[in-house]
CSV table of C-alpha atoms in Angstrom, one decimal:
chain,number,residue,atom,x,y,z
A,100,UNK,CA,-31.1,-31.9,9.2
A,101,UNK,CA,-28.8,-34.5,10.8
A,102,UNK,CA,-25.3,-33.4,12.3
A,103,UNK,CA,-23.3,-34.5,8.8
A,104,UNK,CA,-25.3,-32.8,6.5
A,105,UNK,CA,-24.0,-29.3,8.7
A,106,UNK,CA,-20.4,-30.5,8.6
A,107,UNK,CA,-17.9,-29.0,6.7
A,108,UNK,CA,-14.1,-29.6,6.2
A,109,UNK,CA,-12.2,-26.3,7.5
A,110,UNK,CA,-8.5,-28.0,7.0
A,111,UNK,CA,-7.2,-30.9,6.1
A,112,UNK,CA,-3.3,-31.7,6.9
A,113,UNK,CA,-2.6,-32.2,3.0
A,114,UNK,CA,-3.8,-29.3,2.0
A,115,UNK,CA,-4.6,-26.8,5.0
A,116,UNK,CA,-7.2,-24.3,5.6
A,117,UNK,CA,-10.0,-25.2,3.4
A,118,UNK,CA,-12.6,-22.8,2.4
A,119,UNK,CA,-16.0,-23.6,3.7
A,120,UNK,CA,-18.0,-22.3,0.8
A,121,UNK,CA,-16.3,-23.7,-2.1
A,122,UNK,CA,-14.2,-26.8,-0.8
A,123,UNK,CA,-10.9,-25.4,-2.2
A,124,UNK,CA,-7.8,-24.6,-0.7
A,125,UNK,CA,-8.2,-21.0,0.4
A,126,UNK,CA,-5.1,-20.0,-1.4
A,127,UNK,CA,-6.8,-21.3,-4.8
A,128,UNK,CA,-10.4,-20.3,-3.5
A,129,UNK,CA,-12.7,-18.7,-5.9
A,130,UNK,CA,-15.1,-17.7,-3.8
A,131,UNK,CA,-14.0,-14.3,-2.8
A,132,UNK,CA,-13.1,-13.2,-6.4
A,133,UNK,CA,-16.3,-13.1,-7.7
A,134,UNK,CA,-17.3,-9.9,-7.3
A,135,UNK,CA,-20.7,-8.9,-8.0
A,136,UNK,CA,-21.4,-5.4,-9.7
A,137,UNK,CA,-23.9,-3.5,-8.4
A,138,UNK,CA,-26.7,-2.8,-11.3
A,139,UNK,CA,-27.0,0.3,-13.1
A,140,UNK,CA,-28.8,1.9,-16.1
A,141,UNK,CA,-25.9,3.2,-17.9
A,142,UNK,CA,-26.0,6.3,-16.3
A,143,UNK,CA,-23.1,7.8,-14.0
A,144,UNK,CA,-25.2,10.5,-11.3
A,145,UNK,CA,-23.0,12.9,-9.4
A,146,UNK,CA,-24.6,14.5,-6.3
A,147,UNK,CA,-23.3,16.3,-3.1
A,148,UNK,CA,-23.9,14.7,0.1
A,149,UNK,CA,-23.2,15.5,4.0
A,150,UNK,CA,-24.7,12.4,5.7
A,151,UNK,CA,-22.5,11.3,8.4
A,152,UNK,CA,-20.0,13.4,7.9
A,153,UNK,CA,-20.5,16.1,10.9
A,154,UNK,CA,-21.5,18.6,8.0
A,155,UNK,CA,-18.2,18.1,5.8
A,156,UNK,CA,-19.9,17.8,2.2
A,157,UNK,CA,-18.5,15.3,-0.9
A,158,UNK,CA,-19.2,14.7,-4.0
A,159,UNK,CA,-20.2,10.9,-4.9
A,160,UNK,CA,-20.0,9.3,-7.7
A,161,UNK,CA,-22.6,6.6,-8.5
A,162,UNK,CA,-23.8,3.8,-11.2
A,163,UNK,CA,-20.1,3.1,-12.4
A,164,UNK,CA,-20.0,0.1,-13.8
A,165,UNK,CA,-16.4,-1.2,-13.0
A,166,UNK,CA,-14.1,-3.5,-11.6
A,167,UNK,CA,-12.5,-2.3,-8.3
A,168,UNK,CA,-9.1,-1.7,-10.0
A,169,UNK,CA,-10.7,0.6,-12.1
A,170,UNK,CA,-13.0,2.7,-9.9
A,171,UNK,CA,-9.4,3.1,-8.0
A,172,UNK,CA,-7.5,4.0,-11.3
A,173,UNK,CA,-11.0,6.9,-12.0
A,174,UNK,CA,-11.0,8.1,-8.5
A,175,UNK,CA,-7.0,8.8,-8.4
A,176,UNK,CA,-7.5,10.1,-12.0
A,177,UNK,CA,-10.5,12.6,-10.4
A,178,UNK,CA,-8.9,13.4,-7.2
A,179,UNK,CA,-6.3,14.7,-9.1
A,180,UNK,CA,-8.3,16.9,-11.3
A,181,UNK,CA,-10.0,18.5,-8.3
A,182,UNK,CA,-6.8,18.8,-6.3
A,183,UNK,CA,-8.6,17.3,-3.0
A,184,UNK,CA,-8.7,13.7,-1.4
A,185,UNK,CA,-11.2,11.2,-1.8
A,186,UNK,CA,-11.6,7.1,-1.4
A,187,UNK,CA,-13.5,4.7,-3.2
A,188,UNK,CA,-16.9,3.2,-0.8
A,189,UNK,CA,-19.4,0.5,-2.0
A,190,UNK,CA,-18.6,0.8,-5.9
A,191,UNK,CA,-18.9,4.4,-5.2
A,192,UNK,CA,-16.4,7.8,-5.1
A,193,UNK,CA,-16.2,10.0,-2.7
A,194,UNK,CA,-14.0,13.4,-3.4
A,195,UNK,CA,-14.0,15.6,-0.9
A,196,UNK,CA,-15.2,19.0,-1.5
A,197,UNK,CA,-18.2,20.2,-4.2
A,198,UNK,CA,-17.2,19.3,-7.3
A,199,UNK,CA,-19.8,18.4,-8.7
A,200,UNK,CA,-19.4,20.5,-12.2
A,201,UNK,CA,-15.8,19.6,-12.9
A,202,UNK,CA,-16.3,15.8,-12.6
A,203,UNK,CA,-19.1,15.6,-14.7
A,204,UNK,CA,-17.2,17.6,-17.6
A,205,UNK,CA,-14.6,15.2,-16.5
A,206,UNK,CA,-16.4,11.9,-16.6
A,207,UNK,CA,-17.6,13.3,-20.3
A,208,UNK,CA,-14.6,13.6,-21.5
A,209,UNK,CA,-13.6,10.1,-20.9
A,210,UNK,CA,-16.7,8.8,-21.9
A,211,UNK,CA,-19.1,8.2,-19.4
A,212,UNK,CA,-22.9,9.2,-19.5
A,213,UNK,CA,-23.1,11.7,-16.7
A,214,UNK,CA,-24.9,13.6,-14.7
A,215,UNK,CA,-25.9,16.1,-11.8
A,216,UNK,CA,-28.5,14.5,-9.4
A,217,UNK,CA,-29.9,15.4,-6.2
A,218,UNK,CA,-30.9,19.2,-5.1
């Protein structure tokens, strides 16, 4: 591999910063937005977990298949429901507490194939 074929343009003085995997502009860069959905089989599994969390247990939400706007729109929506906090992880939500049986009645109701998994 000889040194040009490594080289890439990271700004130009026309146009500035230039992203490195696309060529663009990073203000018009498309690299970034495309976000890739993790795969699921169309069903939503709710478990409890306490991994990493010095004992504290949550409930997490798995196998959504949205767009980050979303997941955030369904996690505010849930959080409220359970009256706890909560974020949104790796296409997955976390609420804080066990609440596994009112967000499954809750993901029903909107829709959503779900169920209890784990122990």
């Amino acid at each position: 591999m000889s040194r040009d074929d490594r080289s890439v343009t990271v700004y130009s003085s026309g146009r500035g910063r230039i992203c490195p995997g696309c060529g663009q502009p990073v203000g018009s860069c498309n690299c970034k937005k495309q976000v890739v959905l993790p795969k699921s089989d169309g069903t939503v599994r709710v478990c409890r977990s306490t991994k990493g969390r010095g004992g504290k247990c949550v409930s997490l939400v798995t196998g959504l298949q949205m767009e980050t706007d979303e997941l955030n729109k369904l996690a505010r929506h849930l959080k409220q429901k359970c009256g706890s906090g909560g974020t949104v992880k790796d296409f997955a939500i976390e609420i804080q507490g066990d609440h596994r049986e009112l967000i499954v009645k809750e993901l029903a109701a909107l829709g959503h194939k779900a169920r209890l998994a784990g122990g």
